[in-house]
Amino acid sequence: MRFDRRYIFLAIAVAVAVPMLFPIGLPVAVTDETRQVYDRIENLAPGDVVMFSFDHEASSLPEVRPLAEAVLTHCFRRGVKVIGLALFAEGAAVGYDILKDVGEREDKTYGEDYLYLGYRPQYSAAILGMGESIAEVFPADYDQTPYEELPLGQRVKSYADIELVVSVADGSLPTYWVEYAQARYGQRIVAALTAVMVTAYNPYLEAGQLDGILGGLKGAAEYEKLLGQPAAGTRGMDAQSLAHLTIAILIILGNIIAFARWRRGKSGKEGDA
Amino acid sequence: MRTRLPVIICGVFGVFMAAQYFITAEPVTAMYRAVLDWMQIIFVCALLVGILNVILRQLKSAARPGPDRVYAGIALFGIALMVVLGFGWGIGRGSAFLWVFNNVQAPMQTTVFSLLAFYVASAAYRGFRARHFESALLIAAALIILLGRVPIGEMISSHVPAVVSWVLNVPAVAAKRAILIGIGLGMTATAIKVIAGLERAYLGSRTR
């Protein structure tokens, strides 16, 4: 039996689109990994500084934006100051937009409560350079205001003044944060990752080189639950659940068909004999 | 000289960057900061070469008759548009540059990326076959992770998330850690060979 793969595409499209249009509201249980990140932010004192690095491309935006928004919202509600930057060129505009959106929603003042530095090329040099002096790596912010003229910029000189770095990433950038900022300057780091990258960073978490990992849309949904504010992550969970279920059914179906073919072939040969 | 000079520069700076990690004297720190600045300057120059290369290739494609002509034209138009919008009206909030990025580039990229879901589903149906014990084990692990990483797993059984957590934190971490140690040793060996001038592939094929 030949199965037209367009039916598979249709099944996935239905599994993703229907829950988006008609939410089911599947319950989300919070995992220890997400609670670890939540507690790390919760234990920061008002006035502490967290650096958000938007280390991803626009293609992964639907997955990383809910993650970044959830953690940023938590930081602002705790009274934590935020410095944003991007080590991927595409992350520059994305990060600016997210930071401004959440900052304005939480009624925070640019320059005092948060600021955005924009993009710097050559991430290893940029990460190492900020350990010496942030103003040398970023002489001005994204809007071209000199870094040291901004109230937050006057306070934060290097990693010594930063409590935590959150790398919002879809690739290998958290590795560089660990290798250069954590190993050399002892900077504490949390990685907010696309789900597919989580396994790659578990060894760093186990070794204590990362303070926490927040993974994928599920991580965002769990964080939103802890915040008591369902948003994009929670909305995406129904679609992701049904898409995963569809793929699981397809795998089982594929094996049943293959097994039936194998049985038919075997009985055919026995009949011939 | 074309080979010797880059090898000497690489060797000297390689030794310096390794040594400065252990030396806190001010002249060494100042030199280290200068090296970090130069790393960024060199990278920006490489970036400019890359941009020029893309433009030249697209211009060549646009000049040649054929179906690629249209795509090359669109690419060149896109590059020119973003440069004009960025330099002309800025890149801040409410700018045309940011509007095009958020409403054209980002949706296009996410659309292409989301096509993966369809191909992954099709490939999973056709490729995941329990032909022997090992592949059956792989399928079982895949099914548990697939369902356990979403709320449906919790609805099937409260043990599913615990099993997923064990798979991700024990066997997967063990395998990943072994790979990372291998990569680390390989990188160290390659770095030593580059500093010593034994590895010259980075100089290009004509200088090997």
Short mmCIF file of C-alpha atoms in Angstrom, two decimals:
data_model
loop_
_atom_site.label_atom_id
_atom_site.label_comp_id
_atom_site.label_asym_id
_atom_site.label_seq_id
_atom_site.Cartn_x
_atom_site.Cartn_y
_atom_site.Cartn_z
CA MET A 1 0.00 0.00 0.00
CA ARG A 2 1.55 3.26 -1.10
CA PHE A 3 0.78 6.25 1.10
CA ASP A 4 0.76 9.67 -0.57
CA ARG A 5 2.90 11.94 1.60
CA ARG A 6 0.57 14.85 0.94
CA TYR A 7 -1.83 13.21 3.43
CA ILE A 8 0.97 13.44 6.01
CA PHE A 9 1.44 17.13 5.25
CA LEU A 10 -2.33 17.64 5.56
CA ALA A 11 -2.44 15.79 8.89
CA ILE A 12 0.35 17.98 10.31
CA ALA A 13 -1.30 21.16 8.99
CA VAL A 14 -4.60 20.20 10.66
CA ALA A 15 -2.85 19.17 13.91
CA VAL A 16 -1.12 22.56 14.10
CA ALA A 17 -3.85 24.87 12.77
CA VAL A 18 -6.96 23.54 14.53
CA PRO A 19 -5.71 23.99 18.14
CA MET A 20 -4.50 27.47 17.20
CA LEU A 21 -8.03 28.38 16.08
CA PHE A 22 -9.85 26.39 18.78
CA PRO A 23 -7.60 26.11 21.89
CA ILE A 24 -7.97 22.92 23.91
CA GLY A 25 -6.16 24.18 27.02
CA LEU A 26 -4.08 21.10 27.80
CA PRO A 27 -2.66 21.25 31.35
CA VAL A 28 1.02 22.19 31.62
CA ALA A 29 3.08 20.70 34.46
CA VAL A 30 6.18 22.60 35.55
CA THR A 31 9.47 20.67 35.31
CA ASP A 32 12.40 20.99 37.72
CA GLU A 33 14.55 22.61 35.00
CA THR A 34 12.09 25.47 34.46
CA ARG A 35 11.56 25.96 38.20
CA GLN A 36 15.35 26.19 38.61
CA VAL A 37 15.49 29.15 36.16
CA TYR A 38 12.42 30.76 37.75
CA ASP A 39 13.95 30.47 41.23
CA ARG A 40 17.24 31.92 39.95
CA ILE A 41 15.43 35.07 38.77
CA GLU A 42 13.14 35.11 41.81
CA ASN A 43 16.19 35.19 44.11
CA LEU A 44 17.66 38.28 42.44
CA ALA A 45 17.39 41.47 44.46
CA PRO A 46 15.67 44.58 43.03
CA GLY A 47 18.34 46.67 41.30
CA ASP A 48 20.45 43.65 40.27
CA VAL A 49 21.43 43.62 36.60
CA VAL A 50 20.69 40.85 34.11
CA MET A 51 22.19 40.86 30.63
CA PHE A 52 19.97 39.45 27.85
CA SER A 53 21.82 38.30 24.76
CA PHE A 54 19.62 37.64 21.74
CA ASP A 55 21.77 35.00 20.05
CA HIS A 56 19.35 33.68 17.45
CA GLU A 57 18.04 34.13 13.94
CA ALA A 58 14.60 35.35 12.91
CA SER A 59 13.63 31.83 11.80
CA SER A 60 13.36 30.59 15.40
CA LEU A 61 11.37 33.61 16.57
CA PRO A 62 8.06 31.75 17.27
CA GLU A 63 9.91 29.51 19.72
CA VAL A 64 12.38 31.92 21.36
CA ARG A 65 10.20 35.03 21.60
CA PRO A 66 7.81 33.51 24.20
CA LEU A 67 10.86 32.34 26.19
CA ALA A 68 12.48 35.77 26.16
CA GLU A 69 9.22 37.58 26.94
CA ALA A 70 8.46 35.34 29.92
CA VAL A 71 11.89 35.74 31.56
CA LEU A 72 12.04 39.48 30.77
CA THR A 73 8.58 40.01 32.29
CA HIS A 74 9.74 38.20 35.44
CA CYS A 75 12.92 40.32 35.64
CA PHE A 76 11.02 43.60 35.29
CA ARG A 77 8.44 42.56 37.89
CA ARG A 78 11.27 41.76 40.32
CA GLY A 79 12.71 45.25 39.77
CA VAL A 80 15.77 43.80 38.06
CA LYS A 81 17.58 46.04 35.53
CA VAL A 82 18.11 44.61 32.06
CA ILE A 83 20.82 45.20 29.46
CA GLY A 84 20.05 43.70 26.05
CA LEU A 85 22.40 42.96 23.18
CA ALA A 86 22.73 40.66 20.18
CA LEU A 87 25.65 38.55 19.02
CA PHE A 88 23.81 37.43 15.87
CA ALA A 89 23.08 40.20 13.35
CA GLU A 90 19.45 39.11 12.96
CA GLY A 91 18.96 39.07 16.70
CA ALA A 92 19.67 42.81 16.84
CA ALA A 93 16.30 44.01 15.51
CA VAL A 94 14.43 41.13 17.16
CA GLY A 95 15.95 41.78 20.59
CA TYR A 96 15.29 45.51 20.34
CA ASP A 97 11.66 44.89 19.54
CA ILE A 98 11.12 42.33 22.32
CA LEU A 99 12.90 44.41 24.96
CA LYS A 100 11.00 47.58 24.04
CA ASP A 101 7.66 45.71 23.93
CA VAL A 102 8.07 44.13 27.36
CA GLY A 103 9.70 47.25 28.86
CA GLU A 104 6.82 49.48 27.77
CA ARG A 105 4.22 46.91 28.85
CA GLU A 106 5.77 46.74 32.32
CA ASP A 107 6.01 50.54 32.46
CA LYS A 108 9.81 50.68 32.66
CA THR A 109 12.01 53.62 31.69
CA TYR A 110 14.58 53.21 28.92
CA GLY A 111 18.09 54.02 30.09
CA GLU A 112 17.25 53.63 33.77
CA ASP A 113 15.52 50.26 34.00
CA TYR A 114 16.74 48.75 30.75
CA LEU A 115 18.81 49.54 27.71
CA TYR A 116 19.65 47.91 24.42
CA LEU A 117 23.16 47.84 22.99
CA GLY A 118 22.51 46.30 19.57
CA TYR A 119 24.80 43.95 17.66
CA ARG A 120 28.54 43.34 17.78
CA PRO A 121 30.30 41.01 15.35
CA GLN A 122 32.88 38.39 16.35
CA TYR A 123 31.12 37.01 19.40
CA SER A 124 34.16 35.53 21.15
CA ALA A 125 35.93 38.94 21.15
CA ALA A 126 32.71 40.71 22.18
CA ILE A 127 32.09 38.31 25.10
CA LEU A 128 35.70 38.55 26.29
CA GLY A 129 35.76 42.33 25.78
CA MET A 130 32.72 42.91 28.00
CA GLY A 131 34.61 41.21 30.83
CA GLU A 132 37.10 44.11 30.61
CA SER A 133 34.79 47.00 29.69
CA ILE A 134 31.28 47.04 28.20
CA ALA A 135 31.74 50.66 27.05
CA GLU A 136 34.76 49.64 24.95
CA VAL A 137 32.78 46.96 23.13
CA PHE A 138 29.58 49.04 22.92
CA PRO A 139 30.53 52.75 22.96
CA ALA A 140 26.87 53.61 22.16
CA ASP A 141 23.49 51.91 22.49
CA TYR A 142 21.22 50.82 19.61
CA ASP A 143 19.85 54.39 19.27
CA GLN A 144 23.43 55.78 19.20
CA THR A 145 23.29 57.37 22.68
CA PRO A 146 26.78 57.10 24.25
CA TYR A 147 26.78 54.15 26.69
CA GLU A 148 28.26 56.10 29.56
CA GLU A 149 25.62 58.85 29.26
CA LEU A 150 22.84 56.36 30.08
CA PRO A 151 22.14 56.02 33.85
CA LEU A 152 22.35 52.22 33.69
CA GLY A 153 25.50 52.44 31.57
CA GLN A 154 27.19 54.59 34.22
CA ARG A 155 26.50 51.89 36.81
CA VAL A 156 27.43 48.79 34.85
CA LYS A 157 31.07 48.66 33.75
CA SER A 158 31.73 44.95 33.16
CA TYR A 159 30.59 41.46 34.19
CA ALA A 160 31.59 42.38 37.75
CA ASP A 161 28.37 44.48 37.89
CA ILE A 162 26.15 41.87 36.23
CA GLU A 163 24.42 39.19 38.27
CA LEU A 164 23.31 36.93 35.44
CA VAL A 165 23.52 36.55 31.66
CA VAL A 166 20.54 35.03 29.83
CA SER A 167 21.51 33.78 26.38
CA VAL A 168 18.37 33.42 24.24
CA ALA A 169 19.72 31.12 21.56
CA ASP A 170 18.93 28.70 18.75
CA GLY A 171 22.50 27.53 18.19
CA SER A 172 25.96 27.31 19.71
CA LEU A 173 26.29 30.78 21.30
CA PRO A 174 25.69 29.66 24.94
CA THR A 175 28.81 27.48 24.53
CA TYR A 176 30.85 30.65 23.89
CA TRP A 177 29.25 32.35 26.89
CA VAL A 178 30.32 29.38 29.01
CA GLU A 179 33.82 29.16 27.52
CA TYR A 180 34.63 32.87 27.64
CA ALA A 181 32.37 34.63 30.17
CA GLN A 182 31.85 31.81 32.68
CA ALA A 183 35.27 30.13 32.52
CA ARG A 184 37.31 33.34 32.43
CA TYR A 185 35.24 35.85 34.41
CA GLY A 186 33.07 33.56 36.53
CA GLN A 187 29.90 35.07 35.04
CA ARG A 188 26.75 33.09 35.89
CA ILE A 189 24.72 32.09 32.81
CA VAL A 190 21.24 30.79 31.98
CA ALA A 191 20.39 29.48 28.51
CA ALA A 192 16.92 29.94 27.01
CA LEU A 193 17.00 27.57 24.06
CA THR A 194 14.98 26.09 21.25
CA ALA A 195 13.79 22.62 22.31
CA VAL A 196 16.08 20.84 19.86
CA MET A 197 19.18 22.40 21.50
CA VAL A 198 18.41 21.41 25.09
CA THR A 199 20.19 18.03 25.00
CA ALA A 200 23.36 19.69 23.73
CA TYR A 201 23.55 21.90 26.83
CA ASN A 202 22.56 19.41 29.55
CA PRO A 203 26.24 18.50 30.21
CA TYR A 204 26.97 22.17 30.99
CA LEU A 205 24.02 22.26 33.40
CA GLU A 206 25.12 19.04 35.09
CA ALA A 207 28.65 20.44 35.44
CA GLY A 208 27.35 23.65 37.06
CA GLN A 209 28.61 25.83 34.19
CA LEU A 210 25.04 26.91 33.46
CA ASP A 211 22.69 28.05 36.22
CA GLY A 212 19.68 26.80 34.28
CA ILE A 213 18.18 25.82 30.96
CA LEU A 214 14.80 26.90 29.70
CA GLY A 215 13.84 24.80 26.71
CA GLY A 216 11.48 25.47 23.83
CA LEU A 217 7.84 26.41 23.73
CA LYS A 218 7.16 24.03 26.61
CA GLY A 219 9.68 25.85 28.78
CA ALA A 220 7.95 29.12 27.91
CA ALA A 221 4.52 27.66 28.74
CA GLU A 222 5.82 26.37 32.10
CA TYR A 223 7.40 29.74 32.89
CA GLU A 224 4.16 31.53 31.99
CA LYS A 225 2.34 29.19 34.37
CA LEU A 226 4.76 30.09 37.17
CA LEU A 227 4.24 33.78 36.38
CA GLY A 228 0.48 33.23 36.37
CA GLN A 229 0.24 34.84 32.98
CA PRO A 230 -0.58 32.49 30.07
CA ALA A 231 0.76 33.87 26.77
CA ALA A 232 2.24 32.68 23.46
CA GLY A 233 3.99 29.65 24.98
CA THR A 234 0.78 28.32 26.53
CA ARG A 235 -1.16 28.97 23.31
CA GLY A 236 1.44 27.03 21.30
CA MET A 237 1.39 23.99 23.60
CA ASP A 238 -1.89 22.57 22.20
CA ALA A 239 -0.58 22.75 18.63
CA GLN A 240 2.79 21.27 19.57
CA SER A 241 1.12 18.46 21.55
CA LEU A 242 -1.11 17.45 18.64
CA ALA A 243 1.77 17.73 16.14
CA HIS A 244 3.92 15.44 18.31
CA LEU A 245 1.02 13.01 18.72
CA THR A 246 0.47 12.97 14.94
CA ILE A 247 4.13 12.21 14.29
CA ALA A 248 4.06 9.43 16.93
CA ILE A 249 0.97 7.91 15.27
CA LEU A 250 2.65 8.14 11.86
CA ILE A 251 5.74 6.32 13.17
CA ILE A 252 3.59 3.53 14.64
CA LEU A 253 1.45 3.36 11.48
CA GLY A 254 4.55 3.17 9.29
CA ASN A 255 5.86 0.23 11.31
CA ILE A 256 2.53 -1.61 11.28
CA ILE A 257 2.38 -1.29 7.47
CA ALA A 258 6.02 -2.40 7.13
CA PHE A 259 5.36 -5.39 9.42
CA ALA A 260 2.23 -6.36 7.44
CA ARG A 261 4.24 -6.20 4.19
CA TRP A 262 7.00 -8.32 5.70
CA ARG A 263 4.42 -10.92 6.89
CA ARG A 264 2.75 -10.99 3.47
CA GLY A 265 6.10 -11.43 1.73
CA LYS A 266 7.07 -14.22 4.12
CA SER A 267 3.76 -16.12 3.71
CA GLY A 268 4.04 -15.66 -0.08
CA LYS A 269 7.46 -17.31 -0.09
CA GLU A 270 6.21 -20.18 2.13
CA GLY A 271 3.27 -20.65 -0.28
CA ASP A 272 5.67 -20.78 -3.26
CA ALA A 273 7.77 -23.38 -1.47
CA MET B 1 57.03 34.86 2.61
CA ARG B 2 53.34 34.46 1.77
CA THR B 3 53.29 31.36 3.97
CA ARG B 4 55.90 32.24 6.57
CA LEU B 5 54.52 35.63 7.68
CA PRO B 6 50.97 34.43 8.51
CA VAL B 7 52.42 31.37 10.29
CA ILE B 8 54.68 33.61 12.42
CA ILE B 9 51.81 36.04 13.22
CA CYS B 10 49.56 33.14 14.15
CA GLY B 11 52.24 31.49 16.32
CA VAL B 12 53.12 34.71 18.17
CA PHE B 13 49.50 35.68 18.88
CA GLY B 14 48.55 32.09 19.72
CA VAL B 15 51.29 31.91 22.37
CA PHE B 16 50.38 35.41 23.65
CA MET B 17 46.66 34.60 24.03
CA ALA B 18 47.51 31.42 25.92
CA ALA B 19 50.05 33.19 28.16
CA GLN B 20 47.93 36.29 28.94
CA TYR B 21 45.33 34.05 30.62
CA PHE B 22 47.84 33.52 33.46
CA ILE B 23 49.42 37.02 33.55
CA THR B 24 47.63 39.98 35.13
CA ALA B 25 50.32 42.67 34.56
CA GLU B 26 48.87 45.90 33.07
CA PRO B 27 50.95 45.92 29.81
CA VAL B 28 49.77 42.40 29.06
CA THR B 29 46.13 43.31 29.85
CA ALA B 30 46.39 46.40 27.61
CA MET B 31 47.79 44.27 24.79
CA TYR B 32 45.02 41.71 25.36
CA ARG B 33 42.38 44.47 25.02
CA ALA B 34 44.03 45.67 21.80
CA VAL B 35 43.96 42.12 20.42
CA LEU B 36 40.21 41.89 21.20
CA ASP B 37 39.64 45.19 19.31
CA TRP B 38 41.63 43.91 16.34
CA MET B 39 39.66 40.66 16.29
CA GLN B 40 36.47 42.69 15.77
CA ILE B 41 38.08 44.99 13.19
CA ILE B 42 39.32 42.01 11.15
CA PHE B 43 35.90 40.34 11.40
CA VAL B 44 34.14 43.49 10.12
CA CYS B 45 36.55 43.58 7.15
CA ALA B 46 35.72 39.93 6.44
CA LEU B 47 32.02 40.82 6.69
CA LEU B 48 32.48 43.57 4.07
CA VAL B 49 34.25 41.11 1.76
CA GLY B 50 31.30 38.74 2.25
CA ILE B 51 28.73 41.43 1.41
CA LEU B 52 30.68 42.46 -1.72
CA ASN B 53 30.93 38.83 -2.76
CA VAL B 54 27.15 38.34 -2.43
CA ILE B 55 26.46 41.51 -4.45
CA LEU B 56 28.93 40.56 -7.21
CA ARG B 57 27.56 37.02 -7.51
CA GLN B 58 23.98 38.30 -7.67
CA LEU B 59 24.97 40.90 -10.27
CA LYS B 60 26.54 38.14 -12.39
CA SER B 61 23.39 36.01 -12.05
CA ALA B 62 21.20 39.01 -12.94
CA ALA B 63 23.26 39.68 -16.07
CA ARG B 64 22.97 36.06 -17.26
CA PRO B 65 19.72 35.07 -19.06
CA GLY B 66 17.80 32.35 -17.23
CA PRO B 67 15.34 31.73 -14.40
CA ASP B 68 17.90 32.80 -11.72
CA ARG B 69 17.77 36.31 -13.09
CA VAL B 70 14.52 37.12 -11.27
CA TYR B 71 15.78 35.76 -7.93
CA ALA B 72 19.07 37.66 -8.27
CA GLY B 73 17.11 40.84 -9.00
CA ILE B 74 14.94 40.33 -5.90
CA ALA B 75 18.05 39.69 -3.76
CA LEU B 76 19.76 42.85 -5.04
CA PHE B 77 16.58 44.87 -4.55
CA GLY B 78 16.30 43.54 -0.97
CA ILE B 79 19.92 44.45 -0.14
CA ALA B 80 19.54 47.95 -1.63
CA LEU B 81 16.18 48.53 0.07
CA MET B 82 17.45 47.64 3.55
CA VAL B 83 20.57 49.79 3.11
CA VAL B 84 18.49 52.80 1.95
CA LEU B 85 15.88 52.35 4.71
CA GLY B 86 18.49 51.81 7.43
CA PHE B 87 20.75 54.72 6.53
CA GLY B 88 17.92 56.99 5.38
CA TRP B 89 15.39 56.69 8.18
CA GLY B 90 17.23 54.82 10.95
CA ILE B 91 16.72 51.41 12.52
CA GLY B 92 14.83 52.42 15.68
CA ARG B 93 11.29 51.70 16.81
CA GLY B 94 8.67 52.72 14.24
CA SER B 95 11.24 52.85 11.44
CA ALA B 96 10.55 51.41 8.00
CA PHE B 97 13.67 49.24 8.37
CA LEU B 98 12.26 47.51 11.46
CA TRP B 99 8.83 47.21 9.83
CA VAL B 100 10.29 45.42 6.79
CA PHE B 101 12.39 43.20 9.05
CA ASN B 102 9.46 42.23 11.28
CA ASN B 103 6.83 41.91 8.55
CA VAL B 104 8.79 40.58 5.58
CA GLN B 105 12.10 38.97 6.55
CA ALA B 106 11.07 37.35 9.85
CA PRO B 107 7.82 35.78 8.50
CA MET B 108 9.65 34.50 5.40
CA GLN B 109 12.36 32.86 7.49
CA THR B 110 9.92 31.36 9.98
CA THR B 111 7.81 30.04 7.10
CA VAL B 112 10.78 28.26 5.53
CA PHE B 113 11.85 26.94 8.93
CA SER B 114 8.33 25.70 9.74
CA LEU B 115 8.33 23.58 6.58
CA LEU B 116 10.68 21.32 8.54
CA ALA B 117 7.72 20.06 10.58
CA PHE B 118 6.10 18.66 7.43
CA TYR B 119 9.28 17.00 6.17
CA VAL B 120 10.18 15.65 9.62
CA ALA B 121 6.71 14.03 9.84
CA SER B 122 7.06 12.53 6.37
CA ALA B 123 10.61 11.31 7.05
CA ALA B 124 9.56 9.84 10.44
CA TYR B 125 6.75 7.87 8.76
CA ARG B 126 9.01 6.49 6.03
CA GLY B 127 12.34 6.18 7.83
CA PHE B 128 11.67 5.03 11.41
CA ARG B 129 11.51 1.24 10.93
CA ALA B 130 12.07 -1.33 13.68
CA ARG B 131 14.27 -3.59 11.54
CA HIS B 132 16.34 -4.87 14.46
CA PHE B 133 16.65 -4.49 18.24
CA GLU B 134 18.73 -1.27 18.14
CA SER B 135 16.35 0.53 15.78
CA ALA B 136 13.37 -0.64 17.89
CA LEU B 137 15.11 0.86 20.93
CA LEU B 138 15.63 4.13 19.03
CA ILE B 139 11.97 4.27 18.03
CA ALA B 140 10.85 3.58 21.60
CA ALA B 141 13.08 6.40 22.89
CA ALA B 142 11.84 8.75 20.14
CA LEU B 143 8.19 8.03 20.95
CA ILE B 144 8.73 8.55 24.68
CA ILE B 145 10.55 11.86 24.13
CA LEU B 146 8.02 13.02 21.50
CA LEU B 147 5.07 12.48 23.82
CA GLY B 148 6.83 13.19 27.10
CA ARG B 149 7.98 16.68 26.12
CA VAL B 150 4.39 17.88 25.65
CA PRO B 151 1.38 17.87 28.03
CA ILE B 152 -0.05 14.74 26.34
CA GLY B 153 2.75 12.68 27.92
CA GLU B 154 1.63 13.74 31.38
CA MET B 155 -1.95 12.80 30.47
CA ILE B 156 -0.88 9.31 29.35
CA SER B 157 0.95 8.58 32.60
CA SER B 158 2.54 10.60 35.38
CA HIS B 159 5.67 8.42 34.92
CA VAL B 160 6.27 9.56 31.32
CA PRO B 161 7.90 12.94 32.22
CA ALA B 162 10.15 11.16 34.76
CA VAL B 163 11.27 8.67 32.10
CA VAL B 164 11.88 11.53 29.64
CA SER B 165 13.91 13.37 32.25
CA TRP B 166 16.02 10.24 32.88
CA VAL B 167 16.63 9.66 29.14
CA LEU B 168 17.67 13.30 28.63
CA ASN B 169 19.77 13.60 31.79
CA VAL B 170 21.54 10.23 31.91
CA PRO B 171 22.14 8.39 28.58
CA ALA B 172 21.87 11.52 26.42
CA VAL B 173 24.19 13.54 28.67
CA ALA B 174 26.70 10.66 28.79
CA ALA B 175 26.80 10.46 24.99
CA LYS B 176 26.94 14.25 24.58
CA ARG B 177 29.67 14.57 27.19
CA ALA B 178 31.79 11.98 25.39
CA ILE B 179 31.35 13.91 22.13
CA LEU B 180 32.24 17.22 23.85
CA ILE B 181 35.40 15.74 25.38
CA GLY B 182 36.38 14.41 21.94
CA ILE B 183 35.75 17.81 20.35
CA GLY B 184 37.74 19.54 23.12
CA LEU B 185 40.74 17.27 22.66
CA GLY B 186 40.55 17.70 18.87
CA MET B 187 40.38 21.49 19.18
CA THR B 188 43.34 21.56 21.56
CA ALA B 189 45.43 19.38 19.24
CA THR B 190 44.50 21.50 16.21
CA ALA B 191 45.26 24.75 18.08
CA ILE B 192 48.71 23.46 19.08
CA LYS B 193 49.37 22.41 15.48
CA VAL B 194 48.27 25.85 14.18
CA ILE B 195 50.46 27.70 16.72
CA ALA B 196 53.42 25.46 15.89
CA GLY B 197 52.90 26.06 12.17
CA LEU B 198 52.24 22.38 11.43
CA GLU B 199 48.61 22.95 10.38
CA ARG B 200 48.41 25.35 7.43
CA ALA B 201 45.09 24.49 5.81
CA TYR B 202 43.67 27.85 7.01
CA LEU B 203 46.10 29.66 4.69
CA GLY B 204 44.32 28.38 1.59
CA SER B 205 45.14 25.68 -0.97
CA ARG B 206 47.84 27.65 -2.86
CA THR B 207 50.03 28.13 0.20
CA ARG B 208 49.91 24.59 1.55
#
